Coordinates of C-alpha atoms in Angstrom, one line a residue:
M9 CA -30.1 -3.0 2.0
L10 CA -28.8 0.5 2.6
L11 CA -30.4 0.6 6.0
V12 CA -28.7 -2.7 6.9
D13 CA -25.3 -1.4 5.7
I14 CA -25.7 1.8 7.8
I15 CA -26.6 -0.3 10.9
Q16 CA -23.7 -2.6 10.3
V17 CA -21.2 0.2 9.8
T18 CA -22.4 2.1 12.8
F19 CA -22.3 -1.0 15.0
W20 CA -18.7 -1.9 14.1
Y21 CA -17.6 1.8 14.4
V22 CA -19.0 2.0 17.9
V23 CA -17.5 -1.4 18.9
F24 CA -14.0 -0.5 17.5
H25 CA -13.8 3.0 19.1
A26 CA -15.2 1.7 22.4
Y27 CA -12.5 -1.0 22.5
Q28 CA -9.9 1.7 21.6
W29 CA -11.0 3.9 24.5
A30 CA -11.1 1.0 26.9
M31 CA -7.5 0.1 25.9
A32 CA -6.5 3.8 26.4
V33 CA -7.9 3.7 29.9
V34 CA -6.1 0.4 30.7
M35 CA -2.8 1.6 29.3
W36 CA -3.1 4.8 31.4
F37 CA -2.4 2.6 34.4
V38 CA 0.4 0.5 32.8
P39 CA 3.9 1.8 33.7
T40 CA 5.9 2.8 30.7
A41 CA 8.8 0.6 32.0
L42 CA 6.5 -2.5 31.9
A43 CA 5.3 -1.7 28.4
R44 CA 8.9 -1.2 27.3
T45 CA 10.0 -4.5 28.9
V46 CA 7.3 -6.4 27.0
A47 CA 8.4 -4.8 23.7
E48 CA 12.1 -5.5 24.3
H49 CA 11.3 -9.2 25.1
H50 CA 9.2 -9.6 21.9
F51 CA 11.8 -8.1 19.5
A52 CA 14.7 -9.8 21.2
Q53 CA 13.3 -13.1 20.1
Y54 CA 13.9 -12.0 16.5
G55 CA 17.3 -10.6 17.0
I56 CA 16.2 -6.9 17.3
K57 CA 17.5 -4.6 20.0
V58 CA 15.2 -2.0 21.5
T59 CA 17.0 1.0 23.1
M60 CA 16.1 4.5 24.3
E61 CA 17.9 7.4 22.6
N62 CA 20.6 9.0 24.7
S63 CA 20.7 5.8 26.9
S64 CA 24.0 4.2 27.9
D65 CA 23.4 1.3 25.6
H66 CA 22.9 3.5 22.5
K67 CA 25.6 5.9 21.6
N68 CA 26.0 6.9 18.0
D69 CA 26.8 10.4 16.8
D70 CA 26.0 9.4 13.2
D71 CA 22.4 8.4 13.8
D72 CA 20.5 9.0 10.6
S73 CA 16.9 10.2 11.1
T74 CA 16.2 11.2 7.6
G75 CA 13.5 8.5 7.3
T76 CA 15.3 6.0 5.1
G77 CA 15.0 3.3 7.7
S78 CA 18.7 2.6 7.3
A79 CA 20.2 4.6 10.2
K80 CA 23.7 3.6 11.2
L81 CA 23.0 2.4 14.7
L82 CA 25.3 0.6 17.1
H83 CA 24.5 -3.0 18.3
D84 CA 26.2 -6.3 18.8
D85 CA 26.1 -7.9 15.4
K86 CA 26.6 -11.4 16.9
K87 CA 23.5 -11.1 19.0
Y88 CA 21.3 -8.7 17.1
T89 CA 20.5 -8.2 13.4
C90 CA 19.2 -4.7 13.8
E91 CA 18.2 -2.0 16.3
V92 CA 15.2 0.1 17.2
V93 CA 15.9 3.4 18.8
V94 CA 13.0 5.0 20.7
R95 CA 12.9 8.7 21.1
N96 CA 9.6 9.0 22.9
P97 CA 8.8 6.5 25.7
D98 CA 5.1 7.1 25.1
L99 CA 5.5 4.9 22.0
F100 CA 5.2 1.7 24.0
R101 CA 1.7 2.5 25.3
R102 CA 0.5 4.3 22.1
V103 CA 1.2 1.1 20.1
Q104 CA -1.1 -0.9 22.4
V105 CA -3.9 1.6 22.0
E106 CA -3.6 2.5 18.3
D107 CA -1.9 -0.6 16.9
I108 CA -0.6 -0.3 13.3
L109 CA -2.0 3.2 13.0
G110 CA 0.0 4.3 16.0
I111 CA 3.1 2.5 14.9
G112 CA 3.0 4.2 11.5
E113 CA 2.1 7.7 12.7
S114 CA 4.7 7.6 15.5
Y115 CA 7.3 6.7 12.9
M116 CA 6.2 9.6 10.7
V117 CA 5.6 11.8 13.8
C118 CA 2.0 12.7 13.2
V119 CA 1.1 14.0 16.6
C120 CA -1.9 12.6 18.5
F121 CA -4.8 14.9 19.4
R122 CA -3.7 15.5 22.9
D123 CA -0.2 16.5 21.9
W124 CA -1.5 18.7 19.1
M125 CA -3.7 20.7 21.5
K126 CA -0.6 21.2 23.8
L127 CA 1.4 22.4 20.8
E128 CA -1.4 24.7 19.6
C129 CA -1.7 26.2 23.0
C130 CA 2.1 26.9 23.2
V131 CA 2.2 28.5 19.8
S132 CA -0.8 30.6 20.5
R133 CA 0.9 32.1 23.5
S134 CA 3.9 33.2 21.4
L135 CA 1.7 35.3 19.1
P136 CA 0.2 38.8 19.7
F137 CA -3.1 38.6 21.6
Y138 CA -4.7 41.4 19.6
P139 CA -3.6 40.9 16.0
T140 CA -4.3 43.8 13.7
D141 CA -4.9 41.4 10.8
Q142 CA -6.7 38.2 11.5
L143 CA -5.5 36.6 8.2
Q144 CA -1.9 37.5 9.0
M145 CA -2.4 36.0 12.4
K146 CA -3.7 32.8 10.9
S147 CA -0.8 32.7 8.4
E148 CA 1.8 33.2 11.1
F149 CA 0.1 30.6 13.4
D150 CA 0.1 27.9 10.7
S151 CA 3.6 28.8 9.6
L152 CA 5.0 28.4 13.1
L153 CA 3.1 25.2 13.7
L154 CA 4.5 23.7 10.5
T155 CA 8.0 24.8 11.4
I156 CA 7.8 23.0 14.7
L157 CA 6.4 19.9 13.1
L158 CA 9.1 19.9 10.4
A159 CA 11.8 20.1 13.2
Q160 CA 10.5 17.0 14.9
E161 CA 12.0 13.6 14.5
G162 CA 10.0 10.3 14.5
W163 CA 9.2 8.7 17.8
W164 CA 11.4 5.8 16.7
D165 CA 13.9 4.8 14.1
A166 CA 15.5 1.6 12.9
D167 CA 18.5 0.5 10.8
N168 CA 16.3 -2.1 9.0
L169 CA 12.7 -0.9 8.9
A170 CA 11.4 -3.9 7.0
E171 CA 13.0 -6.3 9.5
V172 CA 11.4 -4.5 12.4
L173 CA 7.9 -4.5 10.8
R174 CA 8.3 -8.2 9.9
A175 CA 9.0 -9.0 13.6
G176 CA 6.0 -7.0 14.6
M177 CA 3.7 -9.0 12.3
V178 CA 4.5 -12.4 13.9
G179 CA 1.6 -14.0 15.6
P180 CA -2.2 -13.7 15.3
A181 CA -3.8 -10.3 14.5
S182 CA -4.6 -8.2 17.6
W183 CA -8.2 -7.5 18.7
M184 CA -7.7 -3.9 17.5
E185 CA -6.8 -5.0 14.0
A186 CA -9.6 -7.5 13.9
L187 CA -12.2 -4.9 14.9
A188 CA -10.8 -2.3 12.5
D189 CA -11.1 -4.9 9.7
K190 CA -14.7 -5.6 10.6
W191 CA -15.4 -1.8 10.5
L192 CA -13.5 -1.1 7.3
M193 CA -15.1 -4.2 5.5
A194 CA -18.6 -3.3 6.6
W195 CA -19.5 -1.2 3.6
N196 CA -18.6 -0.9 -0.1
K197 CA -15.7 1.5 -0.3
Q198 CA -15.2 1.0 -4.0
T199 CA -18.3 2.3 -5.7
I200 CA -17.8 4.1 -8.9
L201 CA -17.6 7.5 -7.1
Q202 CA -15.5 6.4 -4.2
S203 CA -13.0 4.7 -6.5
L204 CA -12.0 8.2 -7.7
V205 CA -10.6 9.0 -4.3
V206 CA -7.5 6.7 -4.5
A207 CA -7.0 7.8 -8.2
R208 CA -6.8 11.4 -7.0
L209 CA -4.8 11.0 -3.7
H210 CA -2.3 8.3 -4.8
Y211 CA -1.9 7.9 -8.5
S212 CA -2.0 11.6 -9.2
L213 CA 1.1 12.5 -7.2
G214 CA 3.0 13.2 -10.4
P215 CA 5.3 11.4 -12.9
E216 CA 8.5 12.5 -11.1
L217 CA 7.8 10.2 -8.1
W218 CA 6.9 7.2 -10.2
E219 CA 9.8 7.6 -12.7
S220 CA 12.3 7.9 -9.9
M221 CA 10.9 4.9 -8.0
L222 CA 9.8 2.5 -10.7
G223 CA 12.6 3.1 -13.2
P224 CA 12.3 3.0 -17.0
S225 CA 9.7 0.3 -17.1
M226 CA 7.0 2.4 -15.3
N227 CA 5.4 -0.8 -14.0
Y228 CA 3.8 -0.2 -10.5
T229 CA 3.3 -3.9 -10.1
S230 CA 5.4 -6.9 -9.2
G231 CA 8.1 -8.0 -11.7
Y232 CA 8.9 -11.7 -12.3
F233 CA 12.4 -12.6 -11.0
K234 CA 13.7 -15.8 -12.5
D235 CA 17.0 -17.4 -11.3
D236 CA 19.0 -15.4 -13.8
T237 CA 17.2 -12.1 -13.4
R238 CA 19.5 -9.3 -12.3
T239 CA 17.6 -6.0 -12.6
L240 CA 14.2 -4.7 -12.0
E241 CA 13.8 -3.8 -15.7
E242 CA 14.5 -7.4 -16.7
A243 CA 11.9 -8.6 -14.1
Q244 CA 9.2 -6.3 -15.4
I245 CA 9.9 -7.5 -19.0
N246 CA 9.7 -11.1 -17.8
K247 CA 6.3 -10.3 -16.2
M248 CA 4.8 -8.6 -19.2
D249 CA 6.0 -11.3 -21.6
L250 CA 4.7 -14.1 -19.4
I251 CA 1.3 -12.5 -19.3
A252 CA 1.3 -12.1 -23.1
R253 CA 2.2 -15.8 -23.6
K254 CA -0.4 -17.0 -21.0
L255 CA -3.0 -14.9 -22.9
Q256 CA -1.8 -16.7 -26.1
L257 CA -1.6 -13.5 -28.0
K258 CA -1.4 -13.5 -31.8
P259 CA -1.1 -10.6 -34.3
G260 CA -4.4 -8.8 -35.0
M261 CA -6.1 -9.8 -31.7
K262 CA -8.1 -7.3 -29.7
V263 CA -7.0 -7.0 -26.0
L264 CA -8.6 -5.3 -23.1
D265 CA -6.3 -3.9 -20.3
I266 CA -8.2 -3.1 -17.1
G267 CA -6.4 -0.6 -15.0
C268 CA -3.6 0.0 -17.6
G269 CA -1.5 2.3 -15.3
W270 CA 1.0 4.4 -17.2
G271 CA 0.5 2.2 -20.3
A272 CA 3.7 0.2 -20.1
A273 CA 2.1 -3.2 -20.5
A274 CA -0.2 -2.0 -23.3
K275 CA 2.8 -0.7 -25.1
Y276 CA 4.7 -4.0 -24.7
M277 CA 1.8 -6.1 -26.0
A278 CA 1.2 -3.8 -29.0
T279 CA 4.9 -3.5 -29.9
N280 CA 6.0 -7.2 -29.4
Y281 CA 2.8 -9.1 -30.2
K282 CA 1.2 -6.8 -32.8
V283 CA -2.1 -6.7 -31.1
S284 CA -4.7 -3.9 -30.7
V285 CA -5.0 -2.8 -27.0
V286 CA -7.8 -0.8 -25.3
G287 CA -7.0 0.4 -21.8
Y288 CA -9.5 1.5 -19.1
N289 CA -8.5 3.8 -16.3
I290 CA -10.1 6.4 -14.0
C291 CA -6.9 8.4 -13.3
K292 CA -6.5 11.2 -15.8
E293 CA -2.8 11.8 -15.0
Q294 CA -2.0 8.2 -15.8
L295 CA -4.0 8.3 -19.0
E296 CA -2.2 11.4 -20.1
Y297 CA 1.2 9.8 -19.6
A298 CA 0.0 6.5 -21.2
R299 CA -1.2 8.3 -24.4
K300 CA 2.2 9.9 -24.9
L301 CA 4.0 6.6 -24.2
C302 CA 1.9 4.7 -26.7
A303 CA 1.7 7.4 -29.4
G304 CA 1.8 5.8 -32.9
L305 CA 0.8 2.3 -31.7
D306 CA -2.5 0.5 -32.1
V307 CA -3.4 1.4 -28.5
S308 CA -6.3 3.5 -27.2
F309 CA -7.3 4.5 -23.7
V310 CA -10.7 5.2 -22.1
C311 CA -11.2 7.3 -19.0
D312 CA -14.0 5.2 -17.4
D313 CA -14.6 2.7 -14.6
Y314 CA -14.0 -1.0 -15.4
R315 CA -17.7 -1.8 -14.8
N316 CA -18.5 0.3 -17.8
A317 CA -16.1 -1.5 -20.3
K318 CA -17.6 -2.0 -23.7
G319 CA -16.7 -4.2 -26.7
T320 CA -15.6 -7.7 -27.4
F321 CA -12.0 -8.9 -26.9
D322 CA -9.9 -12.0 -27.6
A323 CA -8.0 -11.5 -24.3
I324 CA -8.5 -9.5 -21.1
Y325 CA -6.0 -8.8 -18.4
S326 CA -5.6 -6.7 -15.2
I327 CA -2.3 -6.3 -13.4
E328 CA -2.8 -5.6 -9.7
M329 CA -5.9 -3.6 -10.2
Y330 CA -8.1 -6.2 -8.4
E331 CA -6.9 -4.9 -5.0
H332 CA -9.0 -1.7 -5.7
I333 CA -12.2 -3.6 -6.4
G334 CA -13.2 -4.7 -2.9
H335 CA -14.8 -7.9 -1.7
T336 CA -18.4 -6.5 -2.5
N337 CA -17.5 -6.0 -6.1
G338 CA -15.7 -9.2 -7.1
R339 CA -18.7 -10.5 -9.0
S340 CA -19.1 -7.2 -10.9
Y341 CA -15.5 -7.6 -12.2
F342 CA -16.2 -11.1 -13.6
Q343 CA -19.5 -9.9 -14.9
M344 CA -17.6 -7.4 -17.0
V345 CA -15.2 -10.2 -18.2
D346 CA -18.2 -12.4 -19.1
R347 CA -19.7 -9.5 -21.1
C348 CA -16.5 -8.6 -23.0
L349 CA -14.6 -11.8 -23.6
T350 CA -15.0 -13.9 -26.8
E351 CA -16.1 -17.5 -26.6
N352 CA -12.6 -18.9 -26.9
G353 CA -10.8 -16.0 -25.2
V354 CA -8.4 -16.0 -22.3
A355 CA -8.5 -13.8 -19.2
L356 CA -5.8 -13.2 -16.7
V357 CA -5.6 -11.5 -13.3
Q358 CA -2.4 -10.6 -11.5
T359 CA -3.2 -9.7 -7.9
G360 CA -1.9 -9.7 -4.4
V361 CA -3.9 -12.0 -2.1
M362 CA -4.0 -12.5 1.6
A363 CA -3.8 -15.8 3.4
D364 CA -7.3 -16.9 4.3
N365 CA -7.0 -16.3 8.0
E366 CA -5.3 -12.9 7.7
I367 CA -6.7 -9.4 8.2
R368 CA -7.0 -7.9 4.7
S369 CA -7.3 -4.2 5.5
C370 CA -4.9 -1.9 7.3
M371 CA -5.9 1.3 9.2
W372 CA -2.7 3.1 8.4
T373 CA -2.6 2.2 4.7
D374 CA -6.3 3.0 4.3
K375 CA -5.7 6.5 5.8
Y376 CA -2.4 7.4 4.1
I377 CA -1.8 5.3 0.9
F378 CA -4.7 3.4 -0.6
P379 CA -8.1 4.7 0.6
G380 CA -10.5 1.7 0.2
G381 CA -7.7 -0.7 -0.8
E382 CA -8.3 -4.3 0.1
F383 CA -6.6 -7.6 -0.7
P384 CA -8.8 -10.4 -1.8
Y385 CA -8.5 -13.9 -0.5
A386 CA -7.3 -16.5 -3.0
Y387 CA -10.5 -18.6 -2.8
E388 CA -12.5 -15.5 -3.9
M389 CA -10.6 -15.4 -7.1
L390 CA -12.0 -18.9 -7.8
T391 CA -15.6 -18.7 -6.5
N392 CA -16.4 -15.3 -8.1
S393 CA -15.2 -16.4 -11.5
K394 CA -17.0 -19.8 -11.3
D395 CA -20.4 -18.0 -10.9
Y396 CA -20.0 -16.6 -14.5
G397 CA -19.0 -19.9 -16.1
F398 CA -15.2 -19.5 -16.0
V399 CA -12.7 -22.3 -15.4
T400 CA -9.4 -21.6 -13.6
E401 CA -6.9 -23.0 -16.0
D402 CA -3.7 -21.9 -14.1
L403 CA -2.8 -20.4 -10.8
H404 CA 0.8 -19.3 -10.6
S405 CA 2.5 -17.8 -7.5
L406 CA 5.3 -15.4 -8.4
G407 CA 7.1 -16.4 -5.2
K408 CA 9.5 -13.9 -3.7
S409 CA 9.3 -11.6 -6.8
Y410 CA 7.2 -9.0 -5.1
G411 CA 9.5 -8.7 -2.1
K412 CA 12.4 -8.1 -4.5
T413 CA 10.4 -5.7 -6.5
L414 CA 9.5 -3.6 -3.5
T415 CA 13.1 -3.6 -2.3
H416 CA 14.2 -2.1 -5.7
W417 CA 11.5 0.5 -5.3
Y418 CA 12.6 1.3 -1.8
N419 CA 16.2 1.7 -2.8
N420 CA 15.3 3.8 -6.0
F421 CA 13.1 6.1 -4.0
N422 CA 15.7 6.9 -1.4
A423 CA 18.5 7.2 -3.9
N424 CA 16.5 9.8 -5.8
W425 CA 15.0 11.6 -2.8
K426 CA 17.5 14.3 -2.1
D427 CA 18.1 15.6 -5.7
K428 CA 14.9 14.8 -7.6
L429 CA 12.0 14.3 -5.1
E430 CA 12.6 16.4 -2.0
P431 CA 12.1 19.7 -3.8
K432 CA 8.5 18.7 -4.9
F433 CA 7.4 16.3 -2.2
G434 CA 9.4 17.3 0.9
H435 CA 6.7 19.6 2.2
L436 CA 3.9 17.0 1.9
V437 CA 2.4 15.3 5.0
D438 CA 3.8 18.1 7.3
G439 CA 7.2 17.4 5.8
K440 CA 7.1 13.7 6.6
F441 CA 6.4 12.3 3.1
Q442 CA 9.7 10.4 2.9
R443 CA 9.1 8.7 6.2
M444 CA 5.5 7.9 5.3
W445 CA 6.6 6.4 1.9
N446 CA 9.4 4.4 3.4
F447 CA 7.0 2.9 6.0
Y448 CA 4.6 2.0 3.2
L449 CA 7.3 0.3 1.1
A450 CA 9.0 -1.4 4.1
G451 CA 5.6 -2.7 5.3
G452 CA 5.0 -4.2 1.8
I453 CA 8.4 -5.9 1.9
A454 CA 7.7 -7.4 5.3
H455 CA 4.3 -8.7 4.2
Y456 CA 5.5 -10.5 1.1
E457 CA 8.7 -11.8 2.7
M458 CA 6.6 -13.3 5.5
R459 CA 4.2 -14.7 2.9
L460 CA 1.2 -13.1 4.6
C461 CA 0.6 -11.8 1.1
Q462 CA 1.3 -13.6 -2.2
C463 CA 1.3 -12.3 -5.7
L464 CA -0.7 -14.6 -8.0
Q465 CA -1.3 -14.8 -11.8
I466 CA -4.6 -16.6 -12.4
T467 CA -5.7 -17.6 -15.9
Y468 CA -9.3 -18.2 -16.9
T469 CA -11.2 -19.6 -19.9
R470 CA -14.9 -20.2 -20.4
L471 CA -16.4 -23.6 -19.5
S472 CA -17.7 -23.8 -23.0
R473 CA -14.2 -23.4 -24.6
K474 CA -13.5 -26.4 -26.9
E475 CA -9.7 -25.8 -27.3
E476 CA -7.4 -27.2 -24.6
Y477 CA -5.5 -24.5 -22.7
V478 CA -1.9 -25.2 -21.9
S479 CA -0.2 -22.8 -19.6
V480 CA 3.4 -21.6 -19.7
R481 CA 6.1 -20.4 -17.3

């Protein structure tokens, strides 16, 4: 089996990169003006104006290039809803070669290899040829490179980043995306060891970021916005209470929280429904925060992989942890549920799912945000559970709640950036952390508003359960 996996991964790796090189050769002969015209025509269909910086049709001394995606640009409001300002004309050809990875990196201003070599060569010429101290030379070299990178602006900006990304997602996936998906899906990226990568790189960034972005609820998952919901905090309470009611919690029950995050849901269940909660998580920083948050409550936490969960529980839930499981491990998740759930227990999974014909991996997100992350398809949530004798009692779409949740996060992040976040995170990703994070959040908003992704709550009971299950809203 290992040999087959290696052959499969190697095959798709070669095919993907061969196609990318072929596209690079083709685009070398395509005039920039032609590539620009194609881009302008596409975005104009969706009310988006594409202009070159310093051109006659874009004049704005107040252009904001801080990375908030809300620059005050000038355009005819009657004809256009927003504007894209391009600073580097190479963008039009780079997007054709690198697809979403090129779009994201050019927004962040991660230089491509060719440009990096030119930059490195120029910096080298500015330093002494015979350094007396090699270490000092290296330090000065790196410092100068970083200074140049920090001074660079993105290749493009927009006054409504989510709107631009949404327009870019219209239509079928490109060949580049499809081949990248084949390559990224060709092996199990969520083994017990590999799962630790995303815990270390993403969830361990520090509580300052999450508190500033998520607000008091510390829920890094979609809230549930009802018609009368006004705040993010209300939406998160709605979500946690809805899960508790769907699980039919009663005082004294034992509940298993898979993923558990910073412990907010476990605290809510224990406080409001008087149940005993055990949370499993592999991120030590999250567990440290969760233990402090739930001090004095009947809540305990275990630093271990979900596949190693032990004990018997009356209810089991996971809130948007399933995206870190991967398509090759779906059965192992429900195998764990089968092992740990009582005969009459209820299990619930809240997860984002992709439409069945959509690409479920993303080169840019895999590289910068969620290494190994992968959205399941909705049908997999039904077939994987059925193999272990579970019945799907309820499938509930949270509608536009995730788009609204992400919009709140986006606004919170940028509102707190200057005073709270920039001192600690401003230097990360060559000083482009804010632009990277905004691209991530705006991309999420675009996906959910276009309904390429949906957030579902799926409730399961055993086939052998005698008591009728009645769901709630």
